[in-house]
Coordinates of C-alpha atoms in Angstrom, one line a residue:
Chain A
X159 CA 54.5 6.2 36.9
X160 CA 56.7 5.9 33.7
X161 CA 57.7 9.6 34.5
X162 CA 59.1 9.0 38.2
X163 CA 60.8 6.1 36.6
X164 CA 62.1 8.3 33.4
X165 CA 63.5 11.2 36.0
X166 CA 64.9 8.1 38.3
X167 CA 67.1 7.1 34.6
X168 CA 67.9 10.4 34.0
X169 CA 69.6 10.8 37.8
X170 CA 71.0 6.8 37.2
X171 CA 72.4 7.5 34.4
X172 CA 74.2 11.0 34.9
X173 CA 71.9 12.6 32.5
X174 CA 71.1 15.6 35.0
X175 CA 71.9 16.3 38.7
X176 CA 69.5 16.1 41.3
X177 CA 69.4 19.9 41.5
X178 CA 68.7 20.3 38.2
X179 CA 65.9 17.0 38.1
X180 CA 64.2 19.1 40.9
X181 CA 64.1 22.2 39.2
X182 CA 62.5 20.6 36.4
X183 CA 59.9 18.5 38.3
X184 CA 59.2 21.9 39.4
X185 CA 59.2 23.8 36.0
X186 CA 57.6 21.5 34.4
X187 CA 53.9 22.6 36.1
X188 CA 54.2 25.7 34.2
X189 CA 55.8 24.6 30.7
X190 CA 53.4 23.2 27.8
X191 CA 54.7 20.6 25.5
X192 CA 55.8 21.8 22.6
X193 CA 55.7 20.1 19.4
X194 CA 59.2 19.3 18.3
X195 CA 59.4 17.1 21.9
X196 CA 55.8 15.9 20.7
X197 CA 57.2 15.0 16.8
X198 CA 60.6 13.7 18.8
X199 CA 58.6 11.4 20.9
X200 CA 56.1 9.9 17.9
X201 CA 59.5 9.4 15.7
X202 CA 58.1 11.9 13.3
X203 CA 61.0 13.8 13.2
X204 CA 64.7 14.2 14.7
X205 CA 66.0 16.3 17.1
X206 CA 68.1 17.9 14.1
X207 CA 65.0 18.6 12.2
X208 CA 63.2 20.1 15.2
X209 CA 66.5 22.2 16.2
X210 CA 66.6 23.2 12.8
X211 CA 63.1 24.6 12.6
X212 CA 63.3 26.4 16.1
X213 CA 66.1 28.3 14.2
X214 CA 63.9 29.2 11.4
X215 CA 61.4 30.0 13.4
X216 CA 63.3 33.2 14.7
X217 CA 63.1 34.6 10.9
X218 CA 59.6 34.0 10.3
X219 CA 56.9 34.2 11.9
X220 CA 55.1 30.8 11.3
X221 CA 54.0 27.9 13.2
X222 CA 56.0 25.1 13.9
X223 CA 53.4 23.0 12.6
X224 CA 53.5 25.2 9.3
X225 CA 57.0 24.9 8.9
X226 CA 57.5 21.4 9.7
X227 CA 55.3 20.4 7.0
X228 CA 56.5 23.1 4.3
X229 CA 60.2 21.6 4.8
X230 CA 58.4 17.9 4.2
X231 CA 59.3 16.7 7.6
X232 CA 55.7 16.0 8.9
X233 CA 52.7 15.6 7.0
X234 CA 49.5 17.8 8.1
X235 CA 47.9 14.8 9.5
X236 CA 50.7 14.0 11.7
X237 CA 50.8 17.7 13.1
X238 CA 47.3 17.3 13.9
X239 CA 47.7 14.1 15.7
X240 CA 50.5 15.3 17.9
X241 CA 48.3 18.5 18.5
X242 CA 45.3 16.3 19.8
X243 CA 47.5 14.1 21.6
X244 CA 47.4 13.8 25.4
X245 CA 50.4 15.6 27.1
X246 CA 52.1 12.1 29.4
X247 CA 54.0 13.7 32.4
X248 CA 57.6 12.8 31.1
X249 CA 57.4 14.8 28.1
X250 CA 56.7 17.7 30.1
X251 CA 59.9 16.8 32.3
X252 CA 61.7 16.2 28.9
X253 CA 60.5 19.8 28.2
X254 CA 60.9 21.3 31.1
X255 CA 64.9 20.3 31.2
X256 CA 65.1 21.7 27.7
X257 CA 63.8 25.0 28.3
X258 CA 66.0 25.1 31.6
X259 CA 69.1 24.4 29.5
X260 CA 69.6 21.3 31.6
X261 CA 69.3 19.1 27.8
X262 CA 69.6 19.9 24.4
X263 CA 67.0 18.5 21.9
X264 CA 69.1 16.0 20.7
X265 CA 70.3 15.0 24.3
X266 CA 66.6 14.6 25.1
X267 CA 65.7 12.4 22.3
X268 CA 68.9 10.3 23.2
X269 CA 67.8 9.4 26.6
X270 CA 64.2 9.1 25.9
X271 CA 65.0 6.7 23.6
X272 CA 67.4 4.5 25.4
X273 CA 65.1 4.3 28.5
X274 CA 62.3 3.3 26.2
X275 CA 64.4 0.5 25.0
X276 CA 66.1 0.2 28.7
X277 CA 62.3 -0.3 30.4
X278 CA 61.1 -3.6 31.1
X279 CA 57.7 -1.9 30.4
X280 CA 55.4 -0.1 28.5
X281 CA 53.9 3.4 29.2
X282 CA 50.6 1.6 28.4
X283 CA 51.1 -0.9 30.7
X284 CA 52.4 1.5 33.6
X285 CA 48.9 3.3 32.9
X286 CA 47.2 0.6 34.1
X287 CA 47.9 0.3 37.9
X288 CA 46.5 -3.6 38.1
X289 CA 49.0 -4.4 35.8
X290 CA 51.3 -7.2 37.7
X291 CA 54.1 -6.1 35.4
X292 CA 54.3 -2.5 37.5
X293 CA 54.9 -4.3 40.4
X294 CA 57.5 -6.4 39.8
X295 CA 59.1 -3.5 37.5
X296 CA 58.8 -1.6 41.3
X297 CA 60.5 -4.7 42.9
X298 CA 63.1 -4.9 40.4
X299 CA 64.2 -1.8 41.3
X300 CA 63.9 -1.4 45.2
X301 CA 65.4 -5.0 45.2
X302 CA 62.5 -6.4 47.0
X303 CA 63.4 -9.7 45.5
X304 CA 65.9 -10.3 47.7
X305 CA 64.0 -9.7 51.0
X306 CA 63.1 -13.0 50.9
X307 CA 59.3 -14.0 51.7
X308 CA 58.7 -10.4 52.8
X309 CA 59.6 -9.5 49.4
X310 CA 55.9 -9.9 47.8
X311 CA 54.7 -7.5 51.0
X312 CA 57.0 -4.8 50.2
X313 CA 56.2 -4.4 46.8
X314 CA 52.6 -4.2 47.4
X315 CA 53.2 -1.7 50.1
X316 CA 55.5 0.4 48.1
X317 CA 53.1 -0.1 44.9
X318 CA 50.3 1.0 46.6
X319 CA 52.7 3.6 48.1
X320 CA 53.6 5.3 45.2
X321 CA 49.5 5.7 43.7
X322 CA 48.6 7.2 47.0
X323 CA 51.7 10.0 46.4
X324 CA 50.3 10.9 43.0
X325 CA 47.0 10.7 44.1
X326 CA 47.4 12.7 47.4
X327 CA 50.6 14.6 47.1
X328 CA 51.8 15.3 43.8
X329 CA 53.0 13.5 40.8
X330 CA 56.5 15.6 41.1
X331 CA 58.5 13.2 42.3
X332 CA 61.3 10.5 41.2
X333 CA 62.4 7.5 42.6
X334 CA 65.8 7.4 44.2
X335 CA 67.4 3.7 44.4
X336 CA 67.0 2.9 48.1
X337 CA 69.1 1.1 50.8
X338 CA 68.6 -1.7 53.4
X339 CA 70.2 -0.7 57.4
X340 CA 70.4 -1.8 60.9
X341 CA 69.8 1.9 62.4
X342 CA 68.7 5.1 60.6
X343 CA 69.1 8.7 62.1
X344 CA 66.0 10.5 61.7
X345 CA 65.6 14.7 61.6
X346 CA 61.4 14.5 62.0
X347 CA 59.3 11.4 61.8
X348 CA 56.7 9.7 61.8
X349 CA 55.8 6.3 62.7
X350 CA 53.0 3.6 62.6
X351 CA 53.1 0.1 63.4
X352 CA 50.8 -2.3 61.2
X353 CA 50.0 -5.4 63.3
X354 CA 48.2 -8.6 63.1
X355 CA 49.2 -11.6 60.8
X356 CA 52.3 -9.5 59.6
X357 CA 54.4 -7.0 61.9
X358 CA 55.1 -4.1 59.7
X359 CA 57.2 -1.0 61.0
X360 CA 56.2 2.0 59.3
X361 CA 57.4 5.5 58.7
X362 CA 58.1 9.0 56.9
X363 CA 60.9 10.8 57.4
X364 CA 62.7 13.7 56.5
X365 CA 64.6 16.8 57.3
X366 CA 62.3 19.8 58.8
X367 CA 61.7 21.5 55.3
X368 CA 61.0 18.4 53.5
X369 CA 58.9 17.1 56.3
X370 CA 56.8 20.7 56.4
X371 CA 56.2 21.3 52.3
X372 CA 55.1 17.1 52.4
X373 CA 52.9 18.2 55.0
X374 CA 51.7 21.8 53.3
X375 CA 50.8 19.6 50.3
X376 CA 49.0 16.7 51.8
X377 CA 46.8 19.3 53.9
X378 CA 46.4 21.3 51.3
X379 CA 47.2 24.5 53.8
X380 CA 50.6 26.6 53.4
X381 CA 52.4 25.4 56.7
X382 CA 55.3 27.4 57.6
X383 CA 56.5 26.1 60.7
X384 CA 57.3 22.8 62.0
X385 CA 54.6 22.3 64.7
X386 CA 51.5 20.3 65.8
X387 CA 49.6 20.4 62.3
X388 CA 52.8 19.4 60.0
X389 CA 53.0 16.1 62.2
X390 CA 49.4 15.6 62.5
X391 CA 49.7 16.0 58.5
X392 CA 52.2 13.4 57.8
X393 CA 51.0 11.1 60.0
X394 CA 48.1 10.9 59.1
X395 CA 49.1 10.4 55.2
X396 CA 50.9 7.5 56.7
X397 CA 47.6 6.6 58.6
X398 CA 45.5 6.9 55.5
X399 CA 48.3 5.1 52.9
X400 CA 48.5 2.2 55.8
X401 CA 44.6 2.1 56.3
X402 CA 44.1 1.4 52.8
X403 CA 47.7 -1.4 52.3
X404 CA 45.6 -3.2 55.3
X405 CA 42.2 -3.1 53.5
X406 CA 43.4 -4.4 50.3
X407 CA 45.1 -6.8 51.8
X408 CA 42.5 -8.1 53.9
X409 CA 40.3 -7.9 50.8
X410 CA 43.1 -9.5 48.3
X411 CA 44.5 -12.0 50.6
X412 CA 42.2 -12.5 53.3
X413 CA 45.0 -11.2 56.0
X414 CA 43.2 -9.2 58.9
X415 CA 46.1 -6.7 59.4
X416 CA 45.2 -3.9 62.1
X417 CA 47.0 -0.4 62.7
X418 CA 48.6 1.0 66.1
X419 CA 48.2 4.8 66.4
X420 CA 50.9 6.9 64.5
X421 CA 53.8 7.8 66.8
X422 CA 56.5 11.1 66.0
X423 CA 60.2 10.8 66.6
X424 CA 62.6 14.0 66.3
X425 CA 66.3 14.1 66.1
X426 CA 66.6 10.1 67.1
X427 CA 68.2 7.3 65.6
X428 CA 65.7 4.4 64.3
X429 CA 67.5 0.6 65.8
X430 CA 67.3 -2.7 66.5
X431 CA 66.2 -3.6 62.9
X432 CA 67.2 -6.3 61.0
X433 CA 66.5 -5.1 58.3
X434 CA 65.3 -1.6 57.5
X435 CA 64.2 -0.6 53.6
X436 CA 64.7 3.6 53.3
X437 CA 62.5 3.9 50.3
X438 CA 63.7 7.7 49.0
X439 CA 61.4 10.1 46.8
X440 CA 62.4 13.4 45.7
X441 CA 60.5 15.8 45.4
X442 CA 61.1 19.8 44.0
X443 CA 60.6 20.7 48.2
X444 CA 63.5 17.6 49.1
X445 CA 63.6 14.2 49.8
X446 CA 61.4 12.3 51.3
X447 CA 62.2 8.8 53.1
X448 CA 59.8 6.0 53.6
X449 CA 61.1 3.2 55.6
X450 CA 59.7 0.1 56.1
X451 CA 60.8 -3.2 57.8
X452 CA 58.7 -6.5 58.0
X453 CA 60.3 -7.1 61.6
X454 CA 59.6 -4.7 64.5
X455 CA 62.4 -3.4 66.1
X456 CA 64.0 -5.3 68.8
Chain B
X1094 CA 23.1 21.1 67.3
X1095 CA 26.0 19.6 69.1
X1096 CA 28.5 17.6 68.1
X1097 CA 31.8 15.4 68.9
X1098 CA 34.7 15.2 67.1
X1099 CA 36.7 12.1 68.1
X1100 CA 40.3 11.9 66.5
X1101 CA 44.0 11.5 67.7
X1102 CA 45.1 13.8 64.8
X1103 CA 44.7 18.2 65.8
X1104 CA 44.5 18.3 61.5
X1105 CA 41.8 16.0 61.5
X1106 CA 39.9 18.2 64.3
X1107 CA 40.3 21.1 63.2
X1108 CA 39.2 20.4 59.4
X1109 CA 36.0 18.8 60.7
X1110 CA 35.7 22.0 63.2
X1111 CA 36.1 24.5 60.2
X1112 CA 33.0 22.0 58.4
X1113 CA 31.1 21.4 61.1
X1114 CA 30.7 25.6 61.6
X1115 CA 30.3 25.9 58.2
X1116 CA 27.3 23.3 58.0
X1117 CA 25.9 25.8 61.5
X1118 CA 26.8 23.4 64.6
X1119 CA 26.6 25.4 67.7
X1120 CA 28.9 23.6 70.1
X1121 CA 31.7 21.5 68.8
X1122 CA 33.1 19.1 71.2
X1123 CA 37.0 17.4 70.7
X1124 CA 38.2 14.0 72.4
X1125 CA 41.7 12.7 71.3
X1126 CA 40.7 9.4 72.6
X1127 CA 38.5 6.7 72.7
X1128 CA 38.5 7.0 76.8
X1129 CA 38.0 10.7 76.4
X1130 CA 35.1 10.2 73.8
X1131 CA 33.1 8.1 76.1
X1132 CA 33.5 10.5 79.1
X1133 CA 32.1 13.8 77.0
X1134 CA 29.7 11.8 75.2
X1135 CA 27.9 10.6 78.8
X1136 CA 28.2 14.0 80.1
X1137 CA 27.2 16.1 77.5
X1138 CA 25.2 14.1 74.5
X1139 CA 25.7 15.4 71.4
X1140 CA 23.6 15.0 68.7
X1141 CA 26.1 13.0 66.4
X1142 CA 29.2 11.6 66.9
X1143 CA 32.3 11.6 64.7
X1144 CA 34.7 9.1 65.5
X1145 CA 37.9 7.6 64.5
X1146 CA 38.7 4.0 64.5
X1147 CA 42.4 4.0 65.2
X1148 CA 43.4 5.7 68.4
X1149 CA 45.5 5.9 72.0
X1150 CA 44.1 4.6 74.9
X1151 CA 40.3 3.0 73.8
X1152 CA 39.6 2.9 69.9
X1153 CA 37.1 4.0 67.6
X1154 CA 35.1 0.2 68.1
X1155 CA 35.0 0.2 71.8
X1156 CA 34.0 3.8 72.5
X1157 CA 31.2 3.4 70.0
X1158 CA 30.1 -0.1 71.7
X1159 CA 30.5 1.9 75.6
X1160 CA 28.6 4.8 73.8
X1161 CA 25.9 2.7 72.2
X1162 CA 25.3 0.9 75.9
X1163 CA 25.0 4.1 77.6
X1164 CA 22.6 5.7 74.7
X1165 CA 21.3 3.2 72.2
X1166 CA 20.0 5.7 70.1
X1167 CA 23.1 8.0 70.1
X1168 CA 24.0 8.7 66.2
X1169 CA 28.3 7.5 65.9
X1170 CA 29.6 7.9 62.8
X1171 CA 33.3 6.1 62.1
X1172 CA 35.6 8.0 59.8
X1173 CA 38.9 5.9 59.3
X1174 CA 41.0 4.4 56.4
X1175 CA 40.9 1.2 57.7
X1176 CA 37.7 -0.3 56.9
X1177 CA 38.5 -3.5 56.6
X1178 CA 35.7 -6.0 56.9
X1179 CA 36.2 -7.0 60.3
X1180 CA 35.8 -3.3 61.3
X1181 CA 32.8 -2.6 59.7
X1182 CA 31.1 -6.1 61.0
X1183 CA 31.9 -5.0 64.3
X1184 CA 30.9 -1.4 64.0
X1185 CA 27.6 -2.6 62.7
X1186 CA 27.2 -5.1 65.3
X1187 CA 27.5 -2.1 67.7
X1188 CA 25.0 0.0 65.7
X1189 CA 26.9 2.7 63.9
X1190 CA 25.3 5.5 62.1
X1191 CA 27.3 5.8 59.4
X1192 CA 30.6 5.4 57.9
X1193 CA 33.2 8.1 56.6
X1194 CA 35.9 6.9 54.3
X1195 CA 39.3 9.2 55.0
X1196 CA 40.1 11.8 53.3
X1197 CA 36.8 13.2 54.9
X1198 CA 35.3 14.8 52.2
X1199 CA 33.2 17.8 52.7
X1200 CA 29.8 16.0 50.6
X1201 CA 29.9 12.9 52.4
X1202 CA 29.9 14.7 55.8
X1203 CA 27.0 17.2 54.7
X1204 CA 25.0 13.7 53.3
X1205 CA 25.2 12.3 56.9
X1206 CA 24.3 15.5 58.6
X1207 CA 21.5 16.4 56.5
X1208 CA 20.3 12.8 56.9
X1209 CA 19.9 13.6 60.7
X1210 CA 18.6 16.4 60.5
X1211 CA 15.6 14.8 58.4
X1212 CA 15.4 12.2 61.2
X1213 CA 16.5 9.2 58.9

């Protein structure tokens, strides 16, 4: 997750557009890391040094690897470390803005570092998904905190959330700083009500396009059209990601929580809440709302 | 071999169809229901029974209890998300067949079916 979180700095910050952030999550499935972001990343060398040997590199025709050592700047062992390394998601978004002329080298290696040094915490400890620190760095940021009781709730929802987008739908996404309203206007949605020893309104929402490429992707089927299927499809991601809050819940916290049958909404406006979370993801296809209240509508 | 597909969700249906012709079931029966389920199972008494938990009208847990008193041998399988331990006590109070977690994948439905068909 330290890659949604890296693209969400980069949008925070100014650093790219969301155009360009979504052209990149998109690039990036096709672009290999390369080993002056690699050397950039490790500290092994600057984003001078690397700029300077993609130059020489038009010249000659010699490795980067090869060169890097030959102008003393790595030593072999270091190449081959970087070489054997595993390739973490944002260095191929780092990469993929590069090559897209959305960052320079140096631009890159500016950011990287400051978010390193801006996160609360590490890309070890995002790697493990038990770790308590990941959901309270996801509750820091959505503002859970200040929902009050319900606050624990929501970042448990929205931590489980997120690992059942990467695991079901893609890991091309960022997360986009969300908002708290009475009434939202929905395009296409779909709803589920969790019920039992907490009320929890639940839904996805999105325009038409958004709503059909979530649906293509959870299905695994190229849906073109916005009919029967492309609801069935989102709602019953919504169905599945709710199924499993509820049975880690009951499990963690011995709460029997139970789930109505998933409802769709077009072209309506969502009221009567008191307080409504629109939890936003972007994705290459659009954005993606999930919204999420701990009181039913009145 | 016949069989019932009991789910609110057309996607659901239809990828359990496209299996369930696949695996070489003759007659493929749909209820979007728990109601519905119930009324095709008594009239037509399929061989195995595919049910979700969550759904309009009757769920998953009472159409396999109205199902079990009408046939106690008939073969229900639950396929939901929720399996929280209250569902599965009561679907094994009622005498399920077998459990499906959601996703459905294609294995654990081909495990269950060839487990019928060797009469376990």
């Amino acid at each position: 997750m330290f890659t949604q979180f890296f693209g969400s700095y980069l949008l925070n910050n100014h650093l790219v557009t969301s155009e360009q952030l979504a052209q990149a999550l998109e690039l990036q499935k096709k672009v290999h890391v390369k080993l002056g972001v690699l050397a950039i990343n490790a500290g092994y060398m600057t984003a001078e040094q690397v700029d300077k040997l993609h130059k020489m590199q038009m010249h000659t025709d010699k490795r980067m690897g090869d060169l890097a050592v030959e102008m003393g700047y790595m030593t072999p062992d270091q190449v081959n470390e970087l070489l054997t390394s595993q390739k973490t998601g944002y260095l191929l978004l780092g990469q993929a803005l590069v090559e897209s002329g959305c960052m320079t080298n140096g631009q890159f290696a500016i950011a990287l570092d400051s978010y390193k040094r801006s996160a609360k915490i590490t890309e070890a400890e995002f790697a493990d998904e038990k770790a308590a620190s990941v959901r309270s760095v996801i509750s820091d940021f959505y503002g859970f905190s200040l929902a009050g009781t319900k606050g624990d709730l929501y970042a448990d929802y929205v931590s489980l959330l997120l690992k059942n987008i990467i695991r079901f739908i893609g890991d091309d996404f960022t997360l986009l700083p969300s908002s708290t309203v009475q009434l939202h206007a929905c395009k296409q949605a779909a709803i589920q009500v969790i019920k039992g020893s907490e009320q929890i309104f639940t839904a996805i929402e999105a325009s038409n396009d958004a709503f059909t490429a979530f649906a293509s992707r959870y299905a695994q089927e190229r849906f073109t059209e916005n009919d029967e299927y492309v609801k069935a499809s989102v709602g019953e991601f919504l169905n599945l990601h709710n199924g499993l809050f509820a049975v880690n819940t009951s499990n963690s916290l011995a709460v029997e929580l139970d789930l109505e049958p998933q409802d769709y909404e077009s072209d309506k406006i969502l009221n009567g809440f008191k307080n409504l979370f629109i939890v936003p993801i972007g994705f290459p296809f659009g954005t993606v709302n999930f919204l999420l209240s701990g009181e039913l509508p009145e | 071999m016949k069989a019932l597909v009991c789910d609110d969700s057309i996607l659901v249906r239809k990828k359990f169809k496209e299996l369930l012709t696949k695996i070489g079931f003759g007659t493929l029966l749909e209820a979007t229901d728990g109601e519905e389920a119930v009324r095709i199972y008594k009239a037509q008494q399929p061989d195995i029974v595919f049910m979700d938990i969550i759904m309009p009208k009757k769920t998953g847990l009472e159409a396999l209890k109205e199902i079990r008193a009408a046939n106690p041998n008939a073969k229900v399988v639950m396929a939901s998300s929720v399996g929280t331990q209250s569902h599965l006590k009561e679907a094994v109070d009622f005498g399920v067949y077998d459990f499906l977690q959601k996703p459905i994948e294609d294995a654990q439905v081909l495990k269950i079916v060839s487990n019928l068909a060797n009469g376990k």
